[in-house]
Short mmCIF file of C-alpha atoms in Angstrom, two decimals:
data_model
loop_
_atom_site.label_atom_id
_atom_site.label_comp_id
_atom_site.label_asym_id
_atom_site.label_seq_id
_atom_site.Cartn_x
_atom_site.Cartn_y
_atom_site.Cartn_z
CA MET A 30 33.71 -4.21 -43.61
CA ALA A 31 30.95 -1.55 -42.80
CA SER A 32 28.21 -2.35 -40.46
CA PHE A 33 25.85 -0.20 -38.42
CA PRO A 34 26.00 -0.97 -34.55
CA PRO A 35 23.48 0.30 -32.36
CA SER A 36 25.97 1.86 -30.32
CA VAL A 37 26.51 4.64 -33.20
CA ASN A 38 24.22 7.47 -32.14
CA GLU A 39 21.62 7.76 -35.07
CA LYS A 40 21.04 11.26 -34.05
CA LEU A 41 24.38 12.20 -35.10
CA ILE A 42 23.49 10.88 -38.65
CA ALA A 43 21.55 13.44 -40.95
CA ARG A 44 17.77 12.70 -41.39
CA SER A 45 16.71 12.81 -44.98
CA ARG A 46 14.25 15.63 -45.75
CA THR A 47 10.78 14.53 -46.80
CA ILE A 48 9.77 15.67 -50.32
CA GLY A 49 6.25 14.38 -50.60
CA GLU A 50 4.24 11.15 -50.70
CA LEU A 51 1.40 9.61 -52.80
CA LEU A 52 -1.12 7.84 -50.90
CA ALA A 53 -3.16 4.99 -52.39
CA PRO A 54 -7.03 5.28 -51.87
CA THR A 55 -8.59 3.23 -49.31
CA SER A 56 -12.19 1.99 -48.55
CA PRO A 57 -13.53 0.39 -45.54
CA PHE A 58 -13.80 -2.96 -47.53
CA ASP A 59 -10.53 -2.81 -49.18
CA LYS A 60 -8.61 -5.91 -48.52
CA LYS A 61 -5.09 -5.59 -47.36
CA CYS A 62 -3.83 -8.42 -49.35
CA GLY A 63 -3.02 -7.31 -52.88
CA ARG A 64 -2.50 -3.65 -52.11
CA GLU A 65 1.32 -4.19 -51.84
CA ASN A 66 3.37 -1.66 -53.89
CA TRP A 67 6.16 -3.87 -55.06
CA THR A 68 7.59 -1.74 -57.58
CA VAL A 69 8.28 2.01 -58.46
CA ALA A 70 10.06 3.19 -61.62
CA PHE A 71 11.19 6.49 -63.26
CA ALA A 72 11.20 6.97 -66.91
CA PRO A 73 14.78 7.25 -68.35
CA ASP A 74 14.10 10.61 -69.58
CA GLY A 75 12.73 11.75 -66.06
CA SER A 76 9.18 12.52 -67.68
CA TYR A 77 7.12 9.99 -65.95
CA PHE A 78 6.83 8.06 -62.49
CA ALA A 79 4.97 4.88 -62.24
CA TRP A 80 3.92 2.75 -59.21
CA SER A 81 1.87 -0.27 -58.56
CA GLN A 82 -1.03 1.12 -56.56
CA GLY A 83 -2.29 -2.38 -55.57
CA HIS A 84 -5.26 -4.48 -56.91
CA ARG A 85 -4.15 -4.56 -60.38
CA ILE A 86 -3.80 -0.75 -60.74
CA VAL A 87 -0.52 1.04 -62.14
CA LYS A 88 -0.52 4.73 -61.73
CA LEU A 89 1.36 6.83 -64.24
CA VAL A 90 2.10 10.63 -63.33
CA PRO A 91 4.27 13.29 -65.03
CA TRP A 92 7.14 13.52 -62.67
CA ALA A 93 7.48 17.34 -63.17
CA GLN A 94 3.79 17.76 -62.25
CA CYS A 95 4.18 15.28 -59.16
CA LEU A 96 7.07 17.64 -57.91
CA ASN A 97 5.07 20.71 -58.69
CA ASN A 98 2.16 19.54 -56.65
CA PHE A 99 4.26 18.67 -53.58
CA LEU A 100 5.75 22.45 -53.65
CA LEU A 101 2.19 23.93 -53.94
CA HIS A 102 0.21 21.52 -51.62
CA GLY A 103 2.53 20.31 -49.01
CA THR A 104 4.00 16.82 -48.89
CA LYS A 105 0.79 14.78 -48.93
CA ASN A 106 -1.20 13.84 -51.89
CA VAL A 107 -4.00 11.19 -52.16
CA ALA A 108 -3.06 9.35 -55.50
CA ASN A 109 -6.55 9.70 -57.08
CA SER A 110 -6.89 13.41 -56.35
CA LEU A 111 -4.47 14.11 -59.14
CA SER A 112 -6.32 12.28 -61.64
CA THR A 113 -6.95 13.58 -65.07
CA ARG A 114 -9.22 11.89 -68.05
CA LEU A 115 -7.25 9.74 -70.16
CA PRO A 116 -6.60 11.49 -73.52
CA ARG A 117 -8.54 10.13 -76.50
CA GLN A 118 -6.77 7.45 -78.31
CA ASN A 119 -7.06 9.16 -81.69
CA SER A 120 -5.83 12.46 -80.34
CA ASP A 121 -3.39 14.25 -82.55
CA SER A 122 0.27 13.66 -82.32
CA GLY A 123 0.94 16.95 -80.40
CA GLN A 124 -1.38 16.10 -77.68
CA LYS A 125 0.33 12.43 -77.57
CA ASN A 126 3.60 13.52 -76.50
CA LYS A 127 2.40 16.06 -73.59
CA PRO A 128 2.83 14.30 -70.52
CA CYS A 129 -0.53 13.16 -69.17
CA GLU A 130 -1.54 11.16 -66.10
CA HIS A 131 -3.02 7.57 -66.50
CA ILE A 132 -4.34 4.91 -64.41
CA ILE A 133 -3.84 1.48 -66.06
CA ASP A 134 -5.90 -1.58 -64.74
CA CYS A 135 -3.49 -4.68 -65.83
CA GLY A 136 -6.13 -7.17 -64.98
CA ASP A 137 -3.96 -9.07 -62.25
CA ILE A 138 -1.62 -8.13 -59.39
CA VAL A 139 1.38 -6.18 -60.41
CA TRP A 140 4.74 -7.29 -59.24
CA SER A 141 7.29 -5.30 -61.48
CA LEU A 142 7.61 -2.14 -63.69
CA ALA A 143 10.14 -1.08 -66.24
CA PHE A 144 10.16 1.93 -68.65
CA GLY A 145 11.69 1.42 -72.10
CA SER A 146 12.70 3.99 -74.66
CA SER A 147 13.66 3.14 -78.34
CA VAL A 148 16.56 4.42 -80.45
CA PRO A 149 15.47 3.87 -84.04
CA GLU A 150 18.88 3.20 -85.59
CA LYS A 151 19.44 0.21 -82.97
CA GLN A 152 18.52 -2.62 -85.00
CA SER A 153 16.42 -5.67 -83.90
CA ARG A 154 18.20 -8.89 -83.35
CA CYS A 155 15.72 -10.83 -85.03
CA VAL A 156 16.35 -12.36 -88.61
CA ASN A 157 13.00 -11.60 -90.24
CA ILE A 158 12.64 -7.63 -90.05
CA GLU A 159 10.47 -7.11 -93.10
CA TRP A 160 7.23 -6.55 -91.27
CA HIS A 161 6.17 -5.54 -87.71
CA ARG A 162 3.04 -4.49 -86.21
CA PHE A 163 4.78 -1.72 -84.37
CA LYS A 164 7.34 0.84 -85.72
CA PHE A 165 8.78 2.28 -82.58
CA GLY A 166 10.16 5.79 -83.09
CA GLN A 167 12.55 8.03 -81.36
CA ASP A 168 9.57 9.49 -79.07
CA GLN A 169 8.37 6.11 -78.15
CA LEU A 170 8.08 5.48 -74.37
CA LEU A 171 6.85 2.16 -73.13
CA LEU A 172 6.10 0.60 -69.74
CA ALA A 173 6.26 -2.96 -69.22
CA THR A 174 4.15 -4.71 -66.43
CA GLY A 175 4.84 -8.16 -64.90
CA LEU A 176 2.07 -9.67 -63.22
CA ASN A 177 0.86 -12.28 -60.82
CA ASN A 178 -0.37 -14.70 -63.66
CA GLY A 179 3.17 -14.80 -65.39
CA ARG A 180 2.05 -12.40 -67.98
CA ILE A 181 3.86 -9.40 -69.08
CA LYS A 182 1.98 -6.45 -70.57
CA ILE A 183 3.67 -3.71 -72.58
CA TRP A 184 1.65 -0.05 -72.66
CA ASP A 185 2.08 3.06 -74.61
CA VAL A 186 3.06 5.68 -71.94
CA TYR A 187 1.73 8.64 -73.98
CA THR A 188 -1.68 7.11 -74.72
CA GLY A 189 -2.31 4.40 -72.07
CA LYS A 190 -3.02 1.75 -75.07
CA LEU A 191 -1.90 -1.76 -74.36
CA LEU A 192 0.46 -2.73 -77.15
CA LEU A 193 1.67 -6.34 -76.31
CA ASN A 194 0.60 -9.18 -73.92
CA LEU A 195 3.53 -11.61 -73.47
CA MET A 196 2.60 -15.04 -72.20
CA ASP A 197 5.47 -17.61 -71.84
CA HIS A 198 6.06 -17.46 -68.03
CA THR A 199 4.27 -20.00 -65.81
CA GLU A 200 4.66 -18.18 -62.47
CA VAL A 201 4.76 -14.41 -60.87
CA VAL A 202 6.90 -12.14 -62.94
CA ARG A 203 8.98 -10.80 -60.09
CA ASP A 204 11.02 -8.17 -61.87
CA LEU A 205 11.64 -6.48 -65.31
CA THR A 206 14.51 -4.60 -66.97
CA PHE A 207 15.13 -3.03 -70.29
CA ALA A 208 18.56 -2.95 -71.93
CA PRO A 209 19.71 0.78 -71.46
CA ASP A 210 20.97 1.05 -75.01
CA GLY A 211 17.49 1.68 -76.33
CA SER A 212 17.19 -1.65 -78.36
CA LEU A 213 14.06 -2.42 -76.52
CA ILE A 214 15.42 -5.88 -75.23
CA LEU A 215 13.34 -6.70 -72.22
CA VAL A 216 14.37 -9.28 -69.53
CA SER A 217 11.84 -10.92 -67.02
CA ALA A 218 12.85 -12.70 -63.92
CA SER A 219 10.14 -15.01 -62.73
CA ARG A 220 9.17 -17.27 -59.76
CA ASP A 221 9.19 -20.28 -62.45
CA LYS A 222 13.03 -20.20 -62.02
CA THR A 223 13.86 -18.72 -65.31
CA LEU A 224 14.87 -15.34 -66.95
CA ARG A 225 13.30 -14.55 -70.55
CA VAL A 226 14.70 -12.35 -73.04
CA TRP A 227 12.25 -10.56 -75.07
CA ASP A 228 12.70 -8.32 -78.38
CA LEU A 229 9.94 -5.64 -78.62
CA LYS A 230 11.13 -4.43 -81.99
CA ASP A 231 10.19 -7.95 -83.23
CA ASP A 232 6.73 -7.50 -81.82
CA GLY A 233 7.70 -9.07 -78.45
CA ASN A 234 9.34 -12.37 -79.69
CA MET A 235 10.99 -14.21 -76.88
CA MET A 236 14.54 -14.49 -77.86
CA LYS A 237 15.94 -16.76 -75.10
CA VAL A 238 15.50 -18.58 -71.68
CA LEU A 239 18.25 -18.20 -69.37
CA ARG A 240 18.28 -21.23 -66.93
CA GLY A 241 20.63 -21.75 -63.85
CA HIS A 242 18.51 -20.66 -61.00
CA GLN A 243 17.31 -23.77 -59.08
CA ASN A 244 14.73 -21.44 -57.20
CA TRP A 245 12.76 -18.22 -57.47
CA VAL A 246 14.45 -15.46 -59.35
CA TYR A 247 13.81 -12.26 -57.57
CA ALA A 248 15.41 -9.56 -59.60
CA CYS A 249 17.57 -8.85 -62.59
CA ALA A 250 19.46 -5.81 -63.78
CA PHE A 251 21.52 -4.60 -66.81
CA SER A 252 24.91 -3.02 -66.80
CA PRO A 253 25.03 0.34 -68.20
CA ASP A 254 26.50 -0.86 -71.53
CA SER A 255 23.95 -3.60 -71.75
CA SER A 256 26.57 -6.36 -72.19
CA ILE A 257 25.92 -7.97 -68.72
CA LEU A 258 22.89 -9.11 -66.81
CA CYS A 259 22.92 -9.73 -63.07
CA SER A 260 20.10 -11.96 -61.82
CA VAL A 261 19.47 -12.74 -57.99
CA GLY A 262 17.07 -15.05 -56.21
CA ALA A 263 16.43 -17.67 -53.64
CA SER A 264 19.32 -19.84 -52.02
CA LYS A 265 21.70 -17.15 -51.96
CA ALA A 266 21.86 -16.93 -55.82
CA VAL A 267 23.75 -14.19 -57.64
CA PHE A 268 24.57 -14.72 -61.30
CA LEU A 269 26.16 -12.68 -64.12
CA TRP A 270 25.30 -13.28 -67.72
CA ASP A 271 26.94 -12.36 -71.03
CA MET A 272 24.10 -10.83 -72.95
CA ASP A 273 25.84 -11.13 -76.35
CA LYS A 274 26.34 -14.90 -75.97
CA TYR A 275 23.42 -15.43 -73.58
CA SER A 276 25.81 -17.66 -71.40
CA MET A 277 26.46 -17.41 -67.67
CA ILE A 278 29.85 -15.52 -66.96
CA ARG A 279 29.95 -16.39 -63.23
CA LYS A 280 28.32 -16.96 -60.06
CA LEU A 281 28.95 -14.57 -57.02
CA GLU A 282 29.42 -16.28 -53.85
CA GLY A 283 28.98 -14.71 -50.36
CA HIS A 284 25.37 -14.12 -49.29
CA HIS A 285 23.97 -16.23 -46.61
CA ASN A 286 20.17 -16.00 -47.47
CA ASP A 287 18.04 -15.14 -50.37
CA VAL A 288 19.16 -12.27 -52.41
CA VAL A 289 16.28 -9.92 -53.50
CA ALA A 290 17.60 -6.98 -55.35
CA CYS A 291 20.57 -5.83 -57.50
CA GLU A 292 21.82 -2.87 -59.41
CA PHE A 293 24.85 -1.70 -61.22
CA SER A 294 26.68 1.57 -60.56
CA PRO A 295 26.33 4.22 -63.45
CA ASP A 296 29.84 3.40 -64.86
CA GLY A 297 29.22 -0.33 -64.56
CA ALA A 298 32.34 -0.86 -62.13
CA LEU A 299 30.31 -2.04 -59.35
CA LEU A 300 27.28 -4.11 -58.51
CA ALA A 301 25.25 -3.76 -55.41
CA THR A 302 23.00 -6.93 -54.17
CA ALA A 303 20.73 -6.86 -51.21
CA SER A 304 19.88 -9.80 -49.28
CA TYR A 305 17.69 -11.18 -46.36
CA ASP A 306 20.88 -11.96 -44.64
CA THR A 307 20.74 -8.20 -43.51
CA ARG A 308 23.47 -7.12 -45.71
CA VAL A 309 24.23 -5.14 -48.92
CA TYR A 310 27.32 -6.35 -50.81
CA VAL A 311 28.95 -4.21 -53.39
CA TRP A 312 31.08 -6.31 -56.12
CA ASP A 313 33.34 -5.99 -58.78
CA PRO A 314 31.12 -7.59 -61.55
CA HIS A 315 34.39 -8.14 -63.71
CA THR A 316 36.20 -10.13 -61.16
CA GLY A 317 33.59 -11.43 -58.90
CA VAL A 318 35.52 -9.86 -55.87
CA MET A 319 33.41 -8.45 -53.00
CA LEU A 320 34.62 -4.98 -52.32
CA MET A 321 32.20 -3.58 -49.56
CA GLU A 322 29.74 -4.79 -47.05
CA PHE A 323 26.85 -2.63 -45.56
CA GLY A 324 25.37 -4.31 -42.55
CA HIS A 325 22.08 -3.53 -41.12
CA LEU A 326 22.37 -5.75 -37.97
CA PHE A 327 25.28 -5.58 -35.22
CA PRO A 328 26.64 -7.93 -34.53
CA PRO A 329 26.03 -9.42 -38.04
CA PRO A 330 24.21 -12.75 -37.86
CA THR A 331 26.49 -15.72 -38.30
CA PRO A 332 25.53 -17.82 -41.66
CA ILE A 333 23.68 -20.48 -39.59
CA PHE A 334 21.29 -17.83 -38.14
CA ALA A 335 21.30 -15.54 -41.29
CA GLY A 336 17.56 -16.36 -41.82
CA GLY A 337 16.56 -15.43 -38.25
CA ALA A 338 16.88 -11.72 -38.11
CA ASN A 339 13.77 -11.24 -40.30
CA ASP A 340 13.34 -7.80 -38.99
CA ARG A 341 16.45 -6.55 -40.48
CA TRP A 342 15.87 -8.15 -44.02
CA VAL A 343 17.14 -5.93 -46.54
CA ARG A 344 14.30 -5.49 -49.15
CA SER A 345 15.66 -3.08 -51.95
CA VAL A 346 18.91 -1.38 -53.13
CA SER A 347 19.58 1.48 -55.50
CA PHE A 348 22.43 3.17 -56.99
CA SER A 349 22.57 6.92 -57.37
CA HIS A 350 23.48 8.53 -60.73
CA ASP A 351 26.62 10.14 -58.89
CA GLY A 352 27.97 6.75 -58.53
CA LEU A 353 28.81 7.51 -54.75
CA HIS A 354 25.73 6.85 -52.91
CA ILE A 355 23.62 3.60 -52.31
CA ALA A 356 20.23 3.65 -50.85
CA SER A 357 18.84 0.54 -49.03
CA LEU A 358 15.61 -0.18 -47.48
CA ALA A 359 15.22 -2.86 -44.58
CA ASP A 360 12.46 -4.36 -42.52
CA ASP A 361 13.86 -2.41 -39.54
CA LYS A 362 11.65 0.55 -40.54
CA MET A 363 14.56 2.41 -41.94
CA VAL A 364 15.86 3.84 -45.25
CA ARG A 365 19.78 4.52 -45.26
CA PHE A 366 21.82 6.40 -47.52
CA TRP A 367 25.35 4.97 -47.81
CA ARG A 368 28.41 6.38 -49.42
CA ILE A 369 30.71 3.80 -50.98
CA ASP A 370 33.81 5.34 -48.97
CA GLU A 371 31.89 5.78 -45.52
CA GLU A 372 31.63 3.15 -43.03
CA TYR A 373 28.09 4.20 -41.62
CA PRO A 374 25.09 5.61 -43.15
CA VAL A 375 25.28 9.30 -44.15
CA GLN A 376 21.60 9.93 -43.91
CA VAL A 377 18.49 7.97 -42.70
CA ALA A 378 14.66 8.18 -42.77
CA PRO A 379 11.98 6.28 -41.14
CA LEU A 380 9.66 3.92 -43.18
CA ASN A 381 7.21 1.37 -42.01
CA ASN A 382 6.57 -1.71 -44.16
CA GLY A 383 8.79 -0.70 -47.14
CA LEU A 384 9.15 -2.91 -50.15
CA CYS A 385 11.07 -1.24 -52.90
CA CYS A 386 13.07 1.81 -53.72
CA THR A 387 15.01 3.77 -56.49
CA PHE A 388 16.65 6.92 -57.37
CA SER A 389 15.06 9.59 -59.72
CA THR A 390 16.71 9.79 -63.01
CA ASP A 391 18.70 12.81 -62.02
CA GLY A 392 19.32 11.46 -58.52
CA SER A 393 17.90 14.05 -56.49
CA VAL A 394 15.04 11.95 -55.12
CA LEU A 395 14.48 8.52 -53.78
CA ALA A 396 11.05 6.99 -54.06
CA ALA A 397 10.17 4.06 -51.93
CA GLY A 398 7.05 1.85 -52.11
CA THR A 399 5.21 0.26 -49.13
CA GLN A 400 2.82 -2.42 -48.38
CA ASP A 401 -0.40 -0.33 -48.44
CA GLY A 402 0.35 0.70 -52.04
CA SER A 403 1.73 4.24 -51.08
CA VAL A 404 4.96 6.01 -52.19
CA TYR A 405 7.18 8.16 -49.98
CA PHE A 406 9.88 10.69 -51.49
CA TRP A 407 13.04 12.05 -49.72
CA ALA A 408 15.79 14.38 -50.86
CA THR A 409 19.13 12.39 -51.46
CA PRO A 410 22.41 13.25 -50.04
CA ARG A 411 23.92 15.96 -52.50
CA GLN A 412 27.42 16.99 -52.83
CA VAL A 413 29.87 17.86 -55.69
CA SER A 414 31.80 14.78 -56.89
CA SER A 415 35.57 15.26 -56.78
CA LEU A 416 37.35 15.46 -60.09
CA GLN A 417 39.09 12.24 -59.27
CA HIS A 418 35.93 10.44 -59.03
CA LEU A 419 34.36 11.96 -62.20
CA CYS A 420 37.74 10.82 -64.03
CA ARG A 421 37.29 7.42 -62.56
CA MET A 422 33.71 7.13 -63.75
CA ALA A 423 34.62 8.15 -67.01
CA ILE A 424 37.25 5.66 -67.31
CA ARG A 425 35.37 2.85 -65.85
CA ARG A 426 32.48 3.39 -68.40
CA VAL A 427 34.65 2.11 -71.21
CA MET A 428 37.32 -0.02 -69.44
CA PRO A 429 36.77 -3.33 -67.49
CA THR A 430 38.83 -4.07 -64.38
CA ALA A 431 41.55 -6.35 -66.42
CA GLN A 432 42.35 -3.38 -68.62
CA VAL A 433 42.63 -1.07 -65.94
CA LYS A 434 45.23 -3.23 -64.01
CA ASN A 435 47.24 -3.41 -67.51
CA LEU A 436 47.47 0.44 -67.48
CA PRO A 437 51.03 1.90 -66.99
CA ILE A 438 50.18 3.84 -64.05
CA PRO A 439 51.12 3.87 -60.23
CA SER A 440 49.51 0.99 -58.28
CA LYS A 441 47.47 3.32 -56.00
CA VAL A 442 45.94 4.83 -59.04
CA VAL A 443 45.04 1.36 -60.17
CA GLU A 444 43.58 0.60 -56.70
CA PHE A 445 41.53 3.86 -56.88
CA LEU A 446 40.09 3.27 -60.31
CA CYS A 447 39.23 -0.18 -59.32
CA TYR A 448 37.31 1.21 -56.13
CA GLN A 449 39.81 -0.63 -53.73
CA ILE A 450 40.40 2.49 -51.96
#
């Protein structure tokens, strides 16, 4: 099991290179409460970056423009200095698809964000498909925002126009995730102890309520093939759901405190979960077996004291697109980059009051949001993946663990394909 004892000299661990930062505007009368940046997100095609700037405001910036500004003007950027006027709602279609910066007022504190893009041939699951208000095309890009009052607002990224207002949750919408298959199925996780499944191609019809959590649900994530949903929450809860049958597959046991973040690896063979118990666990979601542990406190707290080390609580975890690196963000003012086959972090970076992190679409940059509404960016560890690993990812994208174990191949190869060596 991997942990990070203080005896390891952190100077020997590479420091991540800062790419840039977007600083939220402040004023002398700006109240601290409500400025938290609980969520950051990259569009699936890498065209946009969005973050919750605090006080109801979501900022949408073209990612290429953002990177270019960092190169031209150095790392620091005050968020509002990049602003441009919103395009006219009746602008021509050519202007619509040109990346343009937007500031969106969501009407309440924003807790969660998710981008969704449509695949036209992916049919809605609803029965009545004769008439809908919205015909989502191939070039459609949506932004879902989860709010403090339980509402979910759906926006057109290209125009900044509000499309849908979903109103079934009774508490904070803590997380949102779109199915990666382009179906525009959206899942929301809430403090009302439920997950709700929405079909945006059916004008936002709520299809299902997933019940099982006994306390707040903090986060949810789809597997890459959209067949499995992971949800995590208070009271050590980690649930896996079959999204074809909307039934619970299994509950993962092992964390000793609230679990606050989760994400699948790009091939769907691994699942990373982050907890206030100061650990990140990596699981095989197909078997429920824990494969790796990345500890943020040494010696690790015993279960009875797992809630006491709150200066080491892990807040967020993210899987890189290369399937080899995991980023974690903890309350000890550090961001860590781990390799799934290394005992200690391969890179670290300082960060005060971090709340969330995610890799860019191409995996080259990590973005992290903080309590003051700002975002910081670092270059991520880069290396050429081995041919063995690339083959493993290709196989695991289409084969669950049980099928791999039935292959007529040497046991060592099976272990490698199952991420056990």
